[in-house]
């Protein structure tokens, strides 16, 4: 039970609201990814304070964003070979590969004037994990809207959502980065793209181990995040417990929904003819857009930074064909740059 | 950016989420200012969600609603300062 004094209470001598901090420990992927959905109604109804959850998965899994479909996003052969659980989270963003070498944190909070939800809330909350990384001598900084980067390379990805009247911000800190798995997880419209994607992931992702040279001290990281909350004016973290109501809701509502085909495979809109057939955000503004060639004889591939074309390739219809690069400034390059601008890049 | 629009024919009470909108990796649930029935939803918006920003009163329209209580809806609708009733 959550003590009544803790709900919307304050720590003695502090003007900041109390945040319940729950460490779920190592757990099944569905618990790590989706337990916040069982907490959200309790927070929204004022039955418990705003809550910060920590967890780590006990095995690898994949998570697609709320507006994505597992079928469209995940390479089924890879998921089968790795025996991955595949989940669709309620927060936004793209597909991610999750493994036991990552720390998840989830902020579940009530709607207030200070924190009304949406991307504007990212800086206030994500400053805490960034601060925790800095306390471990990793020079992490925020890259808006929602990444934490070290030297321009992503060490933590984050996303937000609304659920049952509460707001959620969820993210992970990469202890180790299995870049190859991150690239191989995604379903691609052409085999020739795989090597390109692996290179881009290797270039733009990092991990706390790669930056600090040692395996992360998870306990210290969690302490660092909780310790940063008062300094940032967010609140004061107090250790708490899962309520019976939340546990029951998780088992009776959240888990069955996450296992249902209708949840995993929502109807995905048919893209307009000019839209890319695949849009992959690797990290921050860096990503890959794949278009059908205007004459339908193959595909063109744009490696972009936001709306700017960095590299351009052509892919034939042969599935084993390699990428052929367009010369910068050539007619093919200019045409692709125009299409990237037309669709707004990675927007 | 992604949009999942409201379902035509369904009746929603005020403050219930009728649609989701995702921008900058954040999904936000959108509510109606009052209760009502969705008569029509812009099917083209899901394929071209940026129309909400580019042309909100044209191609970016979201839905047509028959309010359950027109007065309540009117009261909930913001008016510019100084505007008469």
CSV table of C-alpha atoms in Angstrom, one decimal:
chain,number,residue,atom,x,y,z
A,1,UNK,CA,0.0,0.0,0.0
A,2,UNK,CA,1.1,3.5,-0.6
A,3,UNK,CA,0.9,5.6,2.5
A,4,UNK,CA,-1.7,8.4,2.2
A,5,UNK,CA,0.9,11.0,3.3
A,6,UNK,CA,3.0,10.1,0.3
A,7,UNK,CA,0.3,10.9,-2.2
A,8,UNK,CA,0.8,14.4,-3.4
A,9,UNK,CA,2.8,14.9,-0.2
A,10,UNK,CA,6.1,16.6,0.2
A,11,UNK,CA,9.2,15.6,2.0
A,12,UNK,CA,9.7,17.5,5.2
A,13,UNK,CA,11.5,20.8,4.5
A,14,UNK,CA,11.0,20.5,0.8
A,15,UNK,CA,8.6,22.3,-1.5
A,16,UNK,CA,9.0,19.7,-4.2
A,17,UNK,CA,6.4,17.0,-4.8
A,18,UNK,CA,7.2,13.4,-3.8
A,19,UNK,CA,8.0,10.9,-6.5
A,20,UNK,CA,7.5,7.2,-5.8
A,21,UNK,CA,10.6,5.3,-7.0
A,22,UNK,CA,10.1,1.6,-7.8
A,23,UNK,CA,12.9,-0.7,-9.0
A,24,UNK,CA,11.3,-3.6,-10.8
A,25,UNK,CA,14.7,-5.2,-11.1
A,26,UNK,CA,15.4,-7.8,-13.8
A,27,UNK,CA,12.1,-8.9,-15.3
A,28,UNK,CA,10.3,-10.2,-18.3
A,29,UNK,CA,10.3,-7.9,-21.3
A,30,UNK,CA,6.6,-7.1,-21.1
A,31,UNK,CA,7.0,-6.0,-17.5
A,32,UNK,CA,10.0,-3.8,-18.3
A,33,UNK,CA,8.3,-2.2,-21.3
A,34,UNK,CA,4.6,-2.0,-20.2
A,35,UNK,CA,4.3,-2.0,-16.4
A,36,UNK,CA,4.0,1.8,-16.6
A,37,UNK,CA,0.6,1.3,-18.3
A,38,UNK,CA,-0.7,-0.3,-15.1
A,39,UNK,CA,0.7,2.6,-13.0
A,40,UNK,CA,-0.7,5.3,-15.2
A,41,UNK,CA,-4.4,5.1,-14.1
A,42,UNK,CA,-3.4,5.1,-10.4
A,43,UNK,CA,-1.2,8.3,-11.0
A,44,UNK,CA,-4.0,10.0,-13.0
A,45,UNK,CA,-6.6,9.3,-10.3
A,46,UNK,CA,-4.3,10.6,-7.6
A,47,UNK,CA,-4.2,7.2,-5.8
A,48,UNK,CA,-0.4,7.2,-5.9
A,49,UNK,CA,2.2,9.9,-6.5
A,50,UNK,CA,4.0,10.5,-9.7
A,51,UNK,CA,6.2,7.4,-10.2
A,52,UNK,CA,9.7,6.7,-11.5
A,53,UNK,CA,10.1,3.0,-12.6
A,54,UNK,CA,13.5,1.3,-13.2
A,55,UNK,CA,13.9,-2.1,-14.8
A,56,UNK,CA,16.1,-4.3,-16.9
A,57,UNK,CA,14.9,-7.1,-19.2
A,58,UNK,CA,16.0,-10.6,-18.3
A,59,UNK,CA,16.4,-11.4,-22.1
A,60,UNK,CA,16.5,-9.6,-25.4
A,61,UNK,CA,13.4,-8.2,-27.0
A,62,UNK,CA,12.2,-5.7,-29.6
A,63,UNK,CA,9.8,-2.8,-29.1
A,64,UNK,CA,8.0,-0.9,-31.8
A,65,UNK,CA,6.5,2.5,-31.4
A,66,UNK,CA,2.8,3.1,-30.8
A,67,UNK,CA,2.0,4.0,-34.4
A,68,UNK,CA,4.0,1.1,-35.9
A,69,UNK,CA,3.1,-2.4,-36.7
A,70,UNK,CA,5.3,-5.4,-35.7
A,71,UNK,CA,4.7,-6.9,-39.1
A,72,UNK,CA,6.0,-3.9,-41.0
A,73,UNK,CA,8.9,-3.2,-38.7
A,74,UNK,CA,10.5,-6.4,-37.6
A,75,UNK,CA,12.6,-8.9,-39.6
A,76,UNK,CA,10.7,-12.1,-38.8
A,77,UNK,CA,13.7,-14.4,-39.5
A,78,UNK,CA,15.9,-12.4,-37.1
A,79,UNK,CA,13.2,-12.4,-34.4
A,80,UNK,CA,12.7,-16.2,-34.7
A,81,UNK,CA,16.5,-16.9,-34.7
A,82,UNK,CA,17.0,-14.8,-31.5
A,83,UNK,CA,13.7,-15.9,-30.0
A,84,UNK,CA,12.8,-12.3,-29.3
A,85,UNK,CA,9.7,-11.2,-27.6
A,86,UNK,CA,8.2,-8.4,-29.7
A,87,UNK,CA,6.2,-5.6,-28.0
A,88,UNK,CA,4.4,-2.5,-29.1
A,89,UNK,CA,4.7,0.2,-26.6
A,90,UNK,CA,2.3,3.1,-25.9
A,91,UNK,CA,5.1,5.7,-26.4
A,92,UNK,CA,6.1,7.0,-29.8
A,93,UNK,CA,9.3,6.7,-31.8
A,94,UNK,CA,10.7,3.9,-33.8
A,95,UNK,CA,11.7,0.2,-33.4
A,96,UNK,CA,14.4,-0.6,-30.8
A,97,UNK,CA,16.3,-3.6,-29.8
A,98,UNK,CA,16.4,-4.0,-26.1
A,99,UNK,CA,18.7,-6.3,-24.1
A,100,UNK,CA,19.8,-7.0,-20.5
A,101,UNK,CA,22.7,-4.6,-20.9
A,102,UNK,CA,20.3,-1.6,-20.9
A,103,UNK,CA,18.7,0.3,-18.0
A,104,UNK,CA,15.1,1.4,-18.5
A,105,UNK,CA,13.5,4.3,-16.7
A,106,UNK,CA,9.9,5.4,-17.0
A,107,UNK,CA,8.5,8.6,-15.6
A,108,UNK,CA,4.7,8.4,-15.1
A,109,UNK,CA,3.2,11.7,-14.1
A,110,UNK,CA,0.0,13.6,-13.7
A,111,UNK,CA,-1.0,16.4,-16.0
A,112,UNK,CA,-0.1,19.8,-14.5
A,113,UNK,CA,0.7,23.3,-15.8
A,114,UNK,CA,4.4,22.6,-15.1
A,115,UNK,CA,4.3,19.3,-17.0
A,116,UNK,CA,1.5,19.2,-19.5
A,117,UNK,CA,2.8,16.3,-21.5
A,118,UNK,CA,4.2,16.3,-25.0
A,119,UNK,CA,7.8,16.9,-26.3
A,120,UNK,CA,8.1,20.1,-24.2
A,121,UNK,CA,8.4,17.9,-21.1
A,122,UNK,CA,11.5,16.0,-22.4
A,123,UNK,CA,14.2,18.5,-21.3
A,124,UNK,CA,13.0,18.7,-17.7
A,125,UNK,CA,12.9,14.9,-17.2
A,126,UNK,CA,15.8,13.8,-19.5
A,127,UNK,CA,18.2,16.1,-17.7
A,128,UNK,CA,18.2,13.6,-14.9
A,129,UNK,CA,19.7,10.6,-16.8
A,130,UNK,CA,22.1,13.0,-18.6
A,131,UNK,CA,23.2,14.3,-15.2
A,132,UNK,CA,23.6,10.7,-13.9
A,133,UNK,CA,25.8,9.8,-16.8
A,134,UNK,CA,27.9,12.9,-16.3
A,135,UNK,CA,28.4,12.0,-12.6
A,136,UNK,CA,30.0,8.8,-14.0
A,137,UNK,CA,32.4,11.0,-16.0
A,138,UNK,CA,30.6,10.4,-19.3
A,139,UNK,CA,30.1,13.8,-21.0
A,140,UNK,CA,26.5,13.3,-21.9
A,141,UNK,CA,24.3,16.0,-23.2
A,142,UNK,CA,20.7,16.4,-24.3
A,143,UNK,CA,20.0,16.5,-28.0
A,144,UNK,CA,16.5,17.7,-28.5
A,145,UNK,CA,13.9,16.5,-28.8
A,146,UNK,CA,14.7,13.3,-26.9
A,147,UNK,CA,18.2,11.8,-27.3
A,148,UNK,CA,21.1,11.8,-24.8
A,149,UNK,CA,24.3,11.8,-26.7
A,150,UNK,CA,28.0,11.7,-26.1
A,151,UNK,CA,30.1,13.5,-28.8
A,152,UNK,CA,27.1,13.4,-31.1
A,153,UNK,CA,26.5,9.7,-30.7
A,154,UNK,CA,23.4,8.4,-29.0
A,155,UNK,CA,23.8,6.7,-25.6
A,156,UNK,CA,20.1,6.9,-24.6
A,157,UNK,CA,16.9,7.0,-26.6
A,158,UNK,CA,13.6,8.3,-25.2
A,159,UNK,CA,10.0,8.7,-26.2
A,160,UNK,CA,6.8,9.9,-24.7
A,161,UNK,CA,3.1,9.0,-24.6
A,162,UNK,CA,-0.2,9.5,-22.9
A,163,UNK,CA,-2.0,6.6,-21.2
A,164,UNK,CA,-5.2,6.5,-19.2
A,165,UNK,CA,-5.0,10.2,-18.2
A,166,UNK,CA,-1.3,10.2,-17.2
A,167,UNK,CA,1.8,11.2,-19.2
A,168,UNK,CA,4.7,8.9,-19.7
A,169,UNK,CA,8.4,9.4,-20.7
A,170,UNK,CA,10.3,6.3,-21.2
A,171,UNK,CA,13.9,5.7,-22.1
A,172,UNK,CA,17.0,3.5,-21.8
A,173,UNK,CA,20.6,3.9,-21.2
A,174,UNK,CA,22.8,1.6,-23.2
A,175,UNK,CA,25.3,-0.2,-21.1
A,176,UNK,CA,26.6,-2.0,-24.1
A,177,UNK,CA,25.4,-1.4,-27.6
A,178,UNK,CA,24.8,-4.4,-29.8
A,179,UNK,CA,24.8,-2.4,-33.0
A,180,UNK,CA,24.7,-5.4,-35.2
A,181,UNK,CA,21.5,-6.7,-33.6
A,182,UNK,CA,20.0,-3.2,-33.7
A,183,UNK,CA,20.5,-3.0,-37.5
A,184,UNK,CA,19.6,-6.6,-38.2
A,185,UNK,CA,16.3,-6.4,-36.3
A,186,UNK,CA,14.7,-4.2,-38.8
A,187,UNK,CA,12.7,-5.4,-41.8
A,188,UNK,CA,14.2,-3.9,-45.0
A,189,UNK,CA,12.7,-3.7,-48.5
A,190,UNK,CA,16.0,-4.8,-50.0
A,191,UNK,CA,18.9,-7.0,-48.7
A,192,UNK,CA,21.4,-4.5,-50.1
A,193,UNK,CA,20.5,-2.1,-47.4
A,194,UNK,CA,21.6,-4.2,-44.5
A,195,UNK,CA,25.3,-3.4,-44.7
A,196,UNK,CA,24.6,0.3,-45.0
A,197,UNK,CA,22.3,0.3,-42.0
A,198,UNK,CA,24.9,-1.5,-39.9
A,199,UNK,CA,27.5,1.1,-40.8
A,200,UNK,CA,25.1,4.0,-39.9
A,201,UNK,CA,24.2,2.4,-36.5
A,202,UNK,CA,27.9,1.8,-35.7
A,203,UNK,CA,28.6,5.4,-36.6
A,204,UNK,CA,25.8,7.1,-34.6
A,205,UNK,CA,25.3,4.8,-31.5
A,206,UNK,CA,27.6,4.4,-28.5
A,207,UNK,CA,27.2,3.0,-25.0
A,208,UNK,CA,28.2,3.9,-21.5
A,209,UNK,CA,30.7,1.1,-21.5
A,210,UNK,CA,32.3,2.3,-24.7
A,211,UNK,CA,32.6,5.8,-23.3
A,212,UNK,CA,33.7,5.0,-19.7
A,213,UNK,CA,35.8,2.0,-20.5
A,214,UNK,CA,34.1,-0.1,-17.8
A,215,UNK,CA,30.8,-1.9,-17.4
A,216,UNK,CA,28.2,0.5,-16.0
A,217,UNK,CA,27.4,0.4,-12.3
A,218,UNK,CA,23.6,0.2,-12.6
A,219,UNK,CA,22.9,1.0,-8.9
A,220,UNK,CA,25.0,4.1,-9.2
A,221,UNK,CA,23.2,5.2,-12.4
A,222,UNK,CA,19.8,4.8,-10.7
A,223,UNK,CA,21.0,6.7,-7.7
A,224,UNK,CA,22.3,9.4,-10.0
A,225,UNK,CA,18.9,9.8,-11.7
A,226,UNK,CA,16.9,9.9,-8.5
A,227,UNK,CA,19.5,12.3,-7.0
A,228,UNK,CA,19.2,14.7,-9.9
A,229,UNK,CA,15.4,15.1,-9.6
A,230,UNK,CA,15.4,17.7,-6.7
A,231,UNK,CA,18.3,19.6,-8.3
A,232,UNK,CA,16.2,19.9,-11.5
A,233,UNK,CA,13.1,21.0,-9.6
A,234,UNK,CA,11.2,17.8,-10.7
A,235,UNK,CA,10.6,16.3,-7.3
A,236,UNK,CA,12.0,14.2,-4.5
A,237,UNK,CA,12.3,10.5,-5.1
A,238,UNK,CA,11.2,8.2,-2.2
A,239,UNK,CA,11.4,4.4,-2.5
A,240,UNK,CA,8.0,2.9,-2.9
A,241,UNK,CA,6.1,-0.3,-3.8
A,242,UNK,CA,3.8,-1.5,-6.5
A,243,UNK,CA,0.2,-1.5,-5.2
A,244,UNK,CA,-2.0,-4.6,-5.3
A,245,UNK,CA,-4.3,-2.7,-7.7
A,246,UNK,CA,-1.5,-2.0,-10.1
A,247,UNK,CA,-0.2,-5.6,-10.0
A,248,UNK,CA,-3.7,-6.9,-10.7
A,249,UNK,CA,-4.2,-4.4,-13.5
A,250,UNK,CA,-0.9,-5.4,-15.1
A,251,UNK,CA,-1.9,-9.1,-15.1
A,252,UNK,CA,-5.5,-8.7,-16.0
A,253,UNK,CA,-5.3,-5.9,-18.6
A,254,UNK,CA,-1.8,-5.0,-19.7
A,255,UNK,CA,-0.3,-8.4,-20.4
A,256,UNK,CA,-3.3,-9.8,-22.4
A,257,UNK,CA,-3.5,-6.7,-24.5
A,258,UNK,CA,0.2,-6.9,-25.3
A,259,UNK,CA,-0.2,-10.5,-26.4
A,260,UNK,CA,-3.1,-9.9,-28.7
A,261,UNK,CA,-2.6,-9.8,-32.5
A,262,UNK,CA,-4.8,-6.7,-32.8
A,263,UNK,CA,-2.5,-4.7,-30.5
A,264,UNK,CA,0.7,-5.9,-32.2
A,265,UNK,CA,-0.6,-5.4,-35.8
A,266,UNK,CA,-2.7,-2.3,-35.9
A,267,UNK,CA,-3.9,-1.0,-39.3
A,268,UNK,CA,-1.2,1.0,-40.8
A,269,UNK,CA,-2.2,3.7,-43.3
A,270,UNK,CA,-1.3,3.2,-46.9
A,271,UNK,CA,1.4,5.8,-47.6
A,272,UNK,CA,0.9,8.3,-50.4
A,273,UNK,CA,2.7,7.5,-53.6
A,274,UNK,CA,5.5,10.0,-53.0
A,275,UNK,CA,6.2,8.8,-49.5
A,276,UNK,CA,9.3,6.7,-48.8
A,277,UNK,CA,8.6,3.0,-48.6
A,278,UNK,CA,10.9,2.9,-45.5
A,279,UNK,CA,11.9,5.6,-43.1
A,280,UNK,CA,14.5,4.6,-40.5
A,281,UNK,CA,15.7,7.0,-37.9
A,282,UNK,CA,19.1,5.7,-36.7
A,283,UNK,CA,19.8,8.3,-34.1
A,284,UNK,CA,18.6,11.9,-33.7
A,285,UNK,CA,18.6,13.6,-37.1
A,286,UNK,CA,20.5,10.7,-38.8
A,287,UNK,CA,18.6,8.2,-40.8
A,288,UNK,CA,17.8,6.5,-44.1
A,289,UNK,CA,14.9,7.0,-46.4
A,290,UNK,CA,14.1,4.5,-49.2
A,291,UNK,CA,12.0,5.5,-52.2
A,292,UNK,CA,10.7,3.6,-55.2
A,293,UNK,CA,12.5,4.8,-58.3
A,294,UNK,CA,10.2,7.1,-60.4
A,295,UNK,CA,10.3,4.5,-63.2
A,296,UNK,CA,9.6,1.6,-60.7
A,297,UNK,CA,12.8,-0.2,-61.8
A,298,UNK,CA,14.3,-0.3,-58.3
A,299,UNK,CA,14.8,2.0,-55.3
A,300,UNK,CA,16.8,5.0,-54.4
A,301,UNK,CA,18.3,5.3,-50.9
A,302,UNK,CA,18.9,8.6,-49.1
A,303,UNK,CA,21.2,8.8,-46.1
A,304,UNK,CA,20.1,12.0,-44.4
A,305,UNK,CA,20.8,14.3,-41.6
A,306,UNK,CA,17.3,15.9,-41.0
A,307,UNK,CA,16.3,17.2,-44.4
A,308,UNK,CA,19.9,17.2,-45.8
A,309,UNK,CA,21.0,14.5,-48.2
A,310,UNK,CA,24.4,13.1,-47.0
A,311,UNK,CA,24.7,10.1,-49.4
A,312,UNK,CA,22.6,8.8,-52.2
A,313,UNK,CA,22.4,5.3,-53.7
A,314,UNK,CA,20.5,3.3,-56.3
A,315,UNK,CA,19.4,-0.2,-55.8
A,316,UNK,CA,18.4,-2.5,-58.7
A,317,UNK,CA,15.6,-5.1,-58.6
A,318,UNK,CA,18.2,-7.9,-58.0
A,319,UNK,CA,17.9,-8.6,-54.2
A,320,UNK,CA,21.6,-9.5,-54.1
A,321,UNK,CA,22.7,-6.4,-55.9
A,322,UNK,CA,24.9,-4.0,-54.0
A,323,UNK,CA,24.2,-0.3,-53.5
A,324,UNK,CA,25.6,2.0,-56.3
A,325,UNK,CA,26.4,5.5,-55.2
A,326,UNK,CA,25.2,8.6,-57.0
A,327,UNK,CA,27.9,11.2,-57.5
A,328,UNK,CA,27.1,14.3,-55.4
A,329,UNK,CA,25.5,16.9,-57.7
A,330,UNK,CA,24.6,14.4,-60.4
A,331,UNK,CA,21.0,14.4,-61.8
A,332,UNK,CA,20.1,11.3,-59.7
A,333,UNK,CA,21.5,13.1,-56.6
A,334,UNK,CA,19.5,16.2,-57.2
A,335,UNK,CA,16.3,14.3,-57.8
A,336,UNK,CA,16.7,12.4,-54.6
A,337,UNK,CA,17.6,15.6,-52.6
A,338,UNK,CA,14.3,17.1,-54.0
A,339,UNK,CA,12.3,14.1,-52.9
A,340,UNK,CA,13.9,14.2,-49.4
A,341,UNK,CA,12.9,17.9,-49.0
A,342,UNK,CA,9.4,17.2,-50.3
A,343,UNK,CA,8.7,14.6,-47.6
A,344,UNK,CA,10.3,16.7,-44.9
A,345,UNK,CA,13.3,14.4,-44.4
A,346,UNK,CA,12.9,12.3,-41.2
A,347,UNK,CA,9.9,14.3,-40.0
B,1,UNK,CA,4.6,12.5,-37.6
B,2,UNK,CA,1.7,10.1,-37.3
B,3,UNK,CA,-2.0,10.5,-36.8
B,4,UNK,CA,-4.6,7.9,-36.0
B,5,UNK,CA,-8.0,9.6,-36.4
B,6,UNK,CA,-11.3,9.0,-34.7
B,7,UNK,CA,-13.7,6.3,-35.9
B,8,UNK,CA,-16.8,7.5,-37.7
B,9,UNK,CA,-20.1,6.5,-36.0
B,10,UNK,CA,-18.7,6.3,-32.5
B,11,UNK,CA,-19.9,8.5,-29.8
B,12,UNK,CA,-17.3,10.0,-27.4
B,13,UNK,CA,-17.8,11.6,-24.1
B,14,UNK,CA,-15.9,14.8,-23.3
B,15,UNK,CA,-12.3,14.3,-22.2
B,16,UNK,CA,-12.1,10.8,-23.7
B,17,UNK,CA,-9.3,10.3,-26.2
B,18,UNK,CA,-10.6,10.2,-29.7
B,19,UNK,CA,-7.4,10.2,-31.7
B,20,UNK,CA,-3.7,10.1,-31.3
B,21,UNK,CA,-1.1,12.4,-32.8
B,22,UNK,CA,2.6,11.7,-32.7
B,23,UNK,CA,5.3,14.3,-33.2
B,24,UNK,CA,8.9,14.4,-32.1
B,25,UNK,CA,8.6,10.8,-30.7
B,26,UNK,CA,5.8,11.8,-28.4
B,27,UNK,CA,2.3,10.3,-28.7
B,28,UNK,CA,-0.5,12.6,-27.4
B,29,UNK,CA,-4.1,11.7,-27.0
B,30,UNK,CA,-6.5,14.3,-28.3
B,31,UNK,CA,-9.9,14.9,-26.8
B,32,UNK,CA,-13.1,16.6,-28.0
B,33,UNK,CA,-14.1,19.8,-26.2
B,34,UNK,CA,-17.5,18.2,-25.5
B,35,UNK,CA,-19.3,14.9,-26.1
B,36,UNK,CA,-20.5,14.0,-29.5
B,37,UNK,CA,-20.7,11.5,-32.4
B,38,UNK,CA,-18.1,11.4,-35.1
B,39,UNK,CA,-19.9,11.8,-38.5
B,40,UNK,CA,-16.8,11.8,-40.7
B,41,UNK,CA,-13.1,11.4,-40.3
B,42,UNK,CA,-10.4,12.6,-42.7
B,43,UNK,CA,-9.1,9.3,-44.0
B,44,UNK,CA,-6.3,11.0,-46.0
B,45,UNK,CA,-4.8,12.5,-42.9
B,46,UNK,CA,-3.2,9.2,-41.7
B,47,UNK,CA,-1.2,8.9,-45.0
B,48,UNK,CA,-0.3,12.6,-45.0
B,49,UNK,CA,-0.3,13.7,-41.3
B,50,UNK,CA,1.8,16.9,-42.0
B,51,UNK,CA,-1.3,18.4,-43.6
B,52,UNK,CA,-2.4,19.2,-40.0
B,53,UNK,CA,0.4,21.8,-39.8
B,54,UNK,CA,0.5,22.8,-43.4
B,55,UNK,CA,-3.2,23.2,-44.1
B,56,UNK,CA,-5.3,22.8,-40.9
B,57,UNK,CA,-8.4,24.4,-42.3
B,58,UNK,CA,-8.1,22.6,-45.7
B,59,UNK,CA,-6.6,19.2,-46.3
B,60,UNK,CA,-5.6,18.9,-42.7
B,61,UNK,CA,-9.1,18.8,-41.2
B,62,UNK,CA,-9.6,16.0,-38.6
B,63,UNK,CA,-13.3,15.1,-38.3
B,64,UNK,CA,-16.9,16.3,-38.3
B,65,UNK,CA,-18.7,16.0,-35.1
B,66,UNK,CA,-22.4,16.2,-34.1
B,67,UNK,CA,-22.2,17.5,-30.5
B,68,UNK,CA,-24.5,15.8,-28.0
B,69,UNK,CA,-25.0,19.2,-26.2
B,70,UNK,CA,-24.3,22.2,-28.4
B,71,UNK,CA,-24.5,24.6,-25.5
B,72,UNK,CA,-21.8,22.7,-23.6
B,73,UNK,CA,-19.6,22.6,-26.6
B,74,UNK,CA,-20.1,26.3,-27.2
B,75,UNK,CA,-19.1,27.0,-23.6
B,76,UNK,CA,-16.0,24.9,-24.0
B,77,UNK,CA,-14.9,26.6,-27.2
B,78,UNK,CA,-12.4,29.3,-26.7
B,79,UNK,CA,-13.4,32.8,-27.9
B,80,UNK,CA,-11.0,35.6,-28.7
B,81,UNK,CA,-11.0,38.3,-26.0
B,82,UNK,CA,-13.7,40.9,-26.5
B,83,UNK,CA,-15.7,38.7,-28.9
B,84,UNK,CA,-19.5,38.9,-28.3
B,85,UNK,CA,-21.6,35.8,-27.9
